[in-house]
Coordinates of C-alpha atoms in Angstrom, one line a residue:
M1 CA 0.0 -0.1 0.0
R2 CA 1.0 3.7 -0.7
L3 CA 0.8 4.6 3.1
S4 CA 3.1 1.5 4.1
R5 CA 5.7 2.8 1.6
K6 CA 5.8 6.3 3.0
L7 CA 6.1 5.0 6.5
T8 CA 8.9 2.9 5.5
A9 CA 10.7 5.8 3.8
M10 CA 10.3 7.9 7.0
A11 CA 11.7 5.0 9.0
L12 CA 14.8 4.7 6.8
A13 CA 15.3 8.5 6.8
S14 CA 15.1 8.7 10.6
A15 CA 17.6 5.9 10.8
M16 CA 20.0 7.8 8.7
V17 CA 19.7 10.9 10.9
L18 CA 20.6 8.8 14.0
S19 CA 23.4 7.1 12.4
M20 CA 25.0 10.3 11.1
A21 CA 24.4 12.1 14.2
A22 CA 26.1 9.6 16.3
C23 CA 29.2 10.2 14.0
S24 CA 29.1 13.8 14.5
S25 CA 31.2 15.5 17.1
S26 CA 28.6 18.1 17.6
S27 CA 26.5 18.0 20.9
S28 CA 24.4 20.9 20.4
A29 CA 20.8 21.0 21.9
P30 CA 17.9 19.5 19.8
E31 CA 17.0 21.9 17.1
S32 CA 13.2 20.9 16.6
S33 CA 10.7 18.4 17.3
A34 CA 7.7 17.4 14.9
A35 CA 4.6 15.3 15.8
A36 CA 4.0 12.6 13.2
G37 CA 1.0 10.2 13.8
G38 CA 1.0 11.2 17.6
S39 CA 4.7 10.7 18.2
T40 CA 7.5 13.2 18.6
T41 CA 10.6 12.9 16.5
T42 CA 13.8 14.8 17.8
T43 CA 16.5 15.7 15.4
T44 CA 20.1 16.9 16.1
A45 CA 21.5 20.1 14.5
A46 CA 24.2 19.3 11.9
P47 CA 27.5 20.9 12.1
A48 CA 28.3 23.9 9.8
G49 CA 29.0 22.5 6.1
D50 CA 27.6 19.0 7.1
T51 CA 25.2 18.9 4.0
T52 CA 24.9 15.1 4.3
T53 CA 23.3 15.1 7.7
A54 CA 21.2 18.1 6.7
A55 CA 19.8 16.3 3.7
A56 CA 19.0 13.2 5.7
T57 CA 17.2 15.4 8.2
E58 CA 15.1 16.9 5.4
A59 CA 14.4 13.6 4.0
A60 CA 13.1 12.5 7.4
K61 CA 10.8 15.5 7.5
E62 CA 9.6 15.0 4.2
A63 CA 8.9 11.3 4.8
A64 CA 7.1 12.2 8.1
S65 CA 5.1 14.8 6.4
G66 CA 4.4 12.4 3.6
A67 CA 3.2 9.7 6.0
E68 CA 1.1 12.0 8.0
N69 CA -0.7 13.2 4.6
A70 CA -0.8 9.8 2.9
V71 CA -4.5 9.8 3.7
P72 CA -6.4 11.6 2.2
G73 CA -5.1 12.0 -1.3
G74 CA -2.4 10.2 -3.3
G75 CA -3.9 6.9 -4.2
N76 CA -5.5 5.1 -7.1
I77 CA -9.2 4.7 -6.8
G78 CA -11.5 2.6 -9.0
V79 CA -15.0 3.6 -9.4
C80 CA -17.8 1.2 -10.7
I81 CA -21.2 2.9 -11.8
Y82 CA -24.1 0.7 -12.8
K83 CA -24.7 2.6 -15.8
F84 CA -23.8 6.0 -17.0
D85 CA -27.0 7.1 -18.6
D86 CA -28.8 7.2 -15.2
A87 CA -29.7 10.9 -14.4
F88 CA -29.0 10.7 -10.8
M89 CA -26.0 8.6 -10.9
T90 CA -24.6 11.0 -13.5
T91 CA -24.7 13.7 -10.9
Y92 CA -23.3 11.5 -8.3
R93 CA -20.5 10.1 -10.2
N94 CA -19.5 13.8 -11.3
A95 CA -19.5 14.9 -7.6
L96 CA -17.5 11.7 -6.6
Q97 CA -14.9 12.4 -9.3
E98 CA -14.6 15.9 -8.6
I99 CA -14.1 15.5 -5.0
L100 CA -11.8 12.6 -5.4
E101 CA -9.5 14.4 -7.9
G102 CA -9.7 17.6 -5.7
K103 CA -8.1 15.5 -3.0
G104 CA -5.3 14.4 -5.2
Y105 CA -6.4 10.9 -6.0
T106 CA -6.0 9.4 -9.4
V107 CA -9.6 8.3 -10.5
T108 CA -10.8 5.7 -13.0
V109 CA -14.5 5.4 -13.4
M110 CA -16.2 2.6 -15.3
D111 CA -19.7 2.3 -16.7
G112 CA -21.2 -1.1 -16.0
K113 CA -23.6 -0.6 -18.8
N114 CA -26.4 -2.1 -16.5
D115 CA -24.7 -5.5 -17.0
Q116 CA -23.6 -7.2 -13.9
A117 CA -21.1 -9.5 -15.6
E118 CA -19.6 -6.4 -17.3
Q119 CA -19.2 -4.9 -13.9
N120 CA -17.5 -8.1 -12.3
N121 CA -15.0 -7.9 -15.0
Q122 CA -14.3 -4.3 -14.1
I123 CA -13.9 -5.0 -10.4
N124 CA -11.5 -7.8 -11.2
N125 CA -9.5 -5.5 -13.6
F126 CA -9.2 -2.9 -10.9
I127 CA -8.0 -5.4 -8.6
A128 CA -5.4 -6.8 -10.9
Q129 CA -4.2 -3.0 -11.5
G130 CA -3.7 -2.9 -7.8
V131 CA -6.1 0.1 -6.8
D132 CA -6.0 1.3 -3.4
A133 CA -9.6 1.3 -2.8
L134 CA -13.0 0.7 -4.6
I135 CA -16.2 2.5 -4.7
I136 CA -18.9 0.4 -6.3
N137 CA -22.6 1.2 -7.2
P138 CA -23.6 -2.4 -7.9
V139 CA -25.7 -3.3 -11.1
M140 CA -27.6 -5.7 -9.1
T141 CA -28.2 -5.7 -5.4
S142 CA -28.4 -9.6 -5.7
A143 CA -24.7 -9.7 -6.6
A144 CA -23.7 -8.3 -3.3
D145 CA -22.3 -11.6 -2.0
Q146 CA -20.2 -12.2 -5.0
I147 CA -18.9 -8.4 -5.0
I148 CA -18.1 -8.7 -1.3
D149 CA -16.3 -11.9 -1.6
T150 CA -14.2 -10.7 -4.5
V151 CA -12.9 -7.5 -2.8
K152 CA -12.5 -9.4 0.5
N153 CA -10.2 -12.0 -1.0
A154 CA -8.3 -9.1 -2.6
D155 CA -8.2 -7.2 0.7
I156 CA -9.3 -3.9 -1.0
P157 CA -11.0 -1.6 1.1
T158 CA -14.4 -0.8 -0.5
V159 CA -17.4 1.5 -0.2
L160 CA -20.7 0.5 -1.7
I161 CA -23.1 3.2 -2.9
N162 CA -26.7 3.6 -3.9
R163 CA -27.6 0.1 -3.7
E164 CA -27.5 -1.3 -0.1
P165 CA -26.8 -5.0 0.7
T166 CA -28.2 -6.6 3.9
A167 CA -26.3 -6.2 7.1
E168 CA -25.5 -9.9 7.1
Q169 CA -23.9 -9.6 3.6
M170 CA -21.7 -6.8 4.6
A171 CA -20.7 -8.5 7.8
A172 CA -18.6 -10.8 5.9
Y173 CA -15.9 -8.1 5.5
D174 CA -14.8 -5.5 7.9
K175 CA -13.2 -3.2 5.3
L176 CA -16.5 -2.7 3.7
V177 CA -19.0 0.1 4.3
Y178 CA -22.2 1.2 2.7
V179 CA -23.0 5.0 2.1
G180 CA -26.4 6.0 1.0
C181 CA -29.9 7.1 2.1
D182 CA -32.4 5.2 4.0
A183 CA -35.1 4.8 1.1
R184 CA -37.9 4.2 3.8
Q185 CA -37.4 7.9 4.5
S186 CA -37.7 9.0 1.0
G187 CA -40.9 6.9 0.6
T188 CA -42.4 8.4 3.7
M189 CA -41.6 11.9 2.5
Q190 CA -43.4 11.2 -0.8
G191 CA -46.5 10.3 1.3
E192 CA -46.2 13.3 3.4
L193 CA -46.1 15.5 0.2
I194 CA -49.4 14.1 -0.6
L195 CA -50.9 14.3 2.9
D196 CA -49.7 18.1 2.8
T197 CA -52.1 18.9 0.0
P198 CA -55.5 20.5 0.9
N199 CA -57.5 17.1 0.4
K200 CA -54.6 14.7 1.5
G201 CA -54.9 13.3 -2.0
D202 CA -58.6 12.5 -2.2
I203 CA -59.3 14.9 -5.0
N204 CA -62.8 13.4 -5.8
G205 CA -63.8 13.2 -2.4
D206 CA -64.9 9.7 -2.2
G207 CA -63.1 8.9 1.1
K208 CA -59.9 7.0 -0.6
V209 CA -56.7 8.0 -2.3
S210 CA -56.6 6.2 -5.7
Y211 CA -53.1 6.1 -7.1
I212 CA -50.7 4.4 -9.6
M213 CA -47.1 3.4 -8.6
I214 CA -44.4 3.6 -11.2
Q215 CA -41.5 1.7 -9.6
G216 CA -37.8 1.5 -10.5
D217 CA -36.3 -1.8 -10.4
P218 CA -38.2 -4.0 -8.1
E219 CA -35.0 -5.9 -7.1
N220 CA -33.5 -2.8 -5.8
V221 CA -34.1 -2.2 -2.2
D222 CA -34.7 1.5 -2.9
A223 CA -37.7 0.8 -5.2
Q224 CA -39.1 -1.6 -2.7
Y225 CA -38.8 0.8 0.1
R226 CA -40.2 3.9 -1.7
T227 CA -43.1 1.9 -3.1
E228 CA -44.1 0.6 0.3
F229 CA -43.5 3.6 2.6
S230 CA -45.0 6.3 0.4
V231 CA -48.3 4.4 0.6
K232 CA -47.7 3.4 4.3
A233 CA -47.4 7.1 5.1
L234 CA -51.0 7.6 3.9
T235 CA -52.5 4.5 5.7
D236 CA -50.5 5.5 8.9
A237 CA -52.4 8.8 8.9
G238 CA -55.7 7.1 8.5
M239 CA -56.2 7.4 4.8
E240 CA -57.9 4.7 2.8
V241 CA -55.9 3.8 -0.4
E242 CA -56.7 2.2 -3.6
E243 CA -53.8 0.9 -5.9
L244 CA -55.1 1.1 -9.5
D245 CA -51.7 -0.1 -11.0
L246 CA -48.2 -0.8 -10.0
Q247 CA -45.8 -1.3 -13.0
R248 CA -41.9 -1.3 -13.4
G249 CA -40.3 1.6 -14.9
D250 CA -36.7 0.9 -14.5
W251 CA -35.9 4.5 -13.5
D252 CA -36.4 5.3 -17.0
R253 CA -38.3 8.4 -18.3
N254 CA -39.5 7.0 -21.5
K255 CA -40.9 4.0 -19.6
G256 CA -42.5 6.4 -17.0
Q257 CA -44.2 8.2 -19.8
E258 CA -45.5 5.0 -21.3
I259 CA -46.8 3.6 -18.2
A260 CA -48.6 6.9 -17.2
Q261 CA -50.0 7.2 -20.8
N262 CA -51.6 3.7 -20.6
D263 CA -53.0 4.1 -17.1
L264 CA -54.4 7.5 -17.8
A265 CA -56.1 6.0 -21.0
K266 CA -57.4 3.0 -18.9
F267 CA -58.3 4.7 -15.5
G268 CA -58.9 8.4 -16.7
D269 CA -60.2 10.5 -13.7
E270 CA -59.9 7.6 -11.3
I271 CA -56.2 8.4 -10.8
E272 CA -55.7 11.0 -8.2
V273 CA -52.0 10.5 -7.5
I274 CA -48.9 9.2 -9.4
F275 CA -46.2 7.9 -7.3
C276 CA -42.8 7.7 -9.1
N277 CA -39.7 6.0 -7.4
N278 CA -37.4 8.7 -9.1
D279 CA -37.7 11.9 -10.9
D280 CA -36.8 10.8 -14.4
M281 CA -39.8 8.5 -14.4
A282 CA -41.9 11.4 -12.8
I283 CA -40.9 13.8 -15.8
G284 CA -42.1 11.0 -18.3
A285 CA -45.3 10.7 -16.3
L286 CA -45.7 14.6 -16.4
Q287 CA -45.6 14.5 -20.1
A288 CA -48.4 11.9 -20.2
I289 CA -50.5 13.9 -17.8
Q290 CA -50.2 17.0 -20.0
A291 CA -50.9 15.2 -23.1
A292 CA -54.0 13.8 -21.5
G293 CA -55.2 17.3 -20.6
R294 CA -54.8 16.7 -16.9
T295 CA -53.2 19.6 -14.5
V296 CA -51.0 18.7 -11.7
N297 CA -52.1 20.0 -8.5
K298 CA -55.5 20.7 -9.7
D299 CA -56.9 17.2 -10.8
I300 CA -53.9 14.9 -10.2
Y301 CA -50.9 14.7 -7.8
L302 CA -47.4 13.8 -8.9
V303 CA -44.4 13.1 -6.8
G304 CA -40.8 11.9 -7.5
V305 CA -37.4 11.4 -5.8
D306 CA -34.0 12.9 -6.4
A307 CA -34.5 16.5 -6.9
L308 CA -33.0 16.4 -10.4
D309 CA -32.6 20.0 -11.8
A310 CA -35.4 19.3 -14.2
A311 CA -37.8 18.1 -11.7
L312 CA -37.0 21.2 -9.6
N313 CA -38.0 23.4 -12.3
E314 CA -41.2 21.6 -12.6
V315 CA -41.7 21.7 -8.8
V316 CA -41.2 25.6 -9.1
N317 CA -43.6 26.0 -12.0
G318 CA -46.2 23.9 -10.3
N319 CA -46.0 20.9 -12.5
M320 CA -45.0 18.5 -9.9
T321 CA -46.5 18.4 -6.5
G322 CA -43.2 17.8 -4.9
T323 CA -39.9 15.6 -4.8
V324 CA -37.5 14.4 -2.4
L325 CA -33.8 15.4 -2.5
N326 CA -31.6 12.4 -2.9
D327 CA -28.5 14.4 -1.9
A328 CA -25.9 13.1 -4.5
K329 CA -23.1 15.6 -3.4
G330 CA -23.6 14.8 0.2
Q331 CA -23.5 11.2 -0.3
A332 CA -20.5 11.5 -2.6
A333 CA -18.6 13.3 0.1
G334 CA -19.8 10.7 2.9
A335 CA -18.4 8.1 0.4
V336 CA -15.1 9.5 0.1
D337 CA -14.7 10.1 3.8
A338 CA -15.6 6.5 4.4
M339 CA -13.1 5.5 1.9
E340 CA -10.4 7.6 3.6
A341 CA -11.2 6.2 7.0
L342 CA -10.8 2.5 5.5
L343 CA -7.5 3.6 3.7
G344 CA -6.3 4.9 7.2
G345 CA -6.9 1.6 8.7
K346 CA -10.4 1.9 10.3
T347 CA -12.5 -1.4 10.3
Y348 CA -16.3 -1.6 10.9
A349 CA -18.0 -4.2 13.1
S350 CA -21.1 -5.8 12.0
G351 CA -24.1 -3.7 12.3
E352 CA -22.2 -0.4 12.0
Q353 CA -21.4 -0.7 8.3
S354 CA -24.3 1.6 6.8
I355 CA -23.7 5.3 6.8
Y356 CA -26.9 7.3 6.0
V357 CA -27.3 10.8 4.6
D358 CA -30.8 12.4 5.2
Y359 CA -33.3 13.0 2.3
V360 CA -35.0 16.4 2.2
K361 CA -38.7 17.1 1.4
V362 CA -38.9 19.4 -1.7
T363 CA -42.0 21.6 -2.2
P364 CA -42.8 24.7 -4.3
E365 CA -41.9 26.8 -1.2
N366 CA -38.4 25.6 -0.9
A367 CA -37.5 24.0 -4.3
A368 CA -35.6 27.1 -5.6
D369 CA -33.1 26.6 -2.6
F370 CA -31.9 23.4 -4.2
Q371 CA -31.6 24.8 -7.8

């Protein structure tokens, strides 16, 4: 590891100082002391003209400084993203790369192309190249066991992002941490956005909230929790609900538009709320709503998750009821912090391997704050 090499350099340089000082006839008082890693190092002043000892002293200082600053910065980091053409993950990976490069890391970011076999190859290639750490956004949550086994066998500090394995899976490796948001919170906030409307989502006054759910990837825990807890927030508040349809939209705007279009044609005015697991699908649904002659916040409600710029604009303009900020920049910063802790030698006990960044509810009143 890069840190070990710097510590070795420090030790060798310090040994040179001590050896040369012992041969010197000078017995002057210590010139300076410097803290490195919590310890104090004392050096002896060099006799006038003794450039060899002075050089060794400077080498020791440089090595000590390098070891102290080895983390953060200076390593080779491999980043695996499940696919580049996901709008939210584009924001996330750009923030991640900017933070890492700003700290002096060499960063390589790979597009998994929504293909787990492709991503597995990328992870193996990074390991073969000797990267210092990995940051992985799995293509499939179900591949967590294989990914964890691979990085554990290679002894590579690893941060998983955006798609959370179970605590039991992560417990297999103590140099592994997950950084993300608790999707239950985002689902709950979506439901609260509907409860905050004047009629709590019951536009036609029949005593129930009739909705369609456009889900992301149902294998993804975020999609599962957002689907469950958005509706749970309504029922917990005493509202009766009716699910008219639930379909898989795979986080895709075009699929969101298609599902909403078909459901609006089938159910018409029965649909009072459209829940979307992310903003891209919500923007697609908005296109279908407008094409059908419906008006958001008047005869139908629409909510998403992520607070993408395009969605924020629609919330400000009254074309979406609200969204939920999925803080990509905050998560990217948290992922880098966790990675640096691992590089510094930190290990995580079972049950302590998930680090969460809070979601934020976004309404027309505060949407401009996030633009």
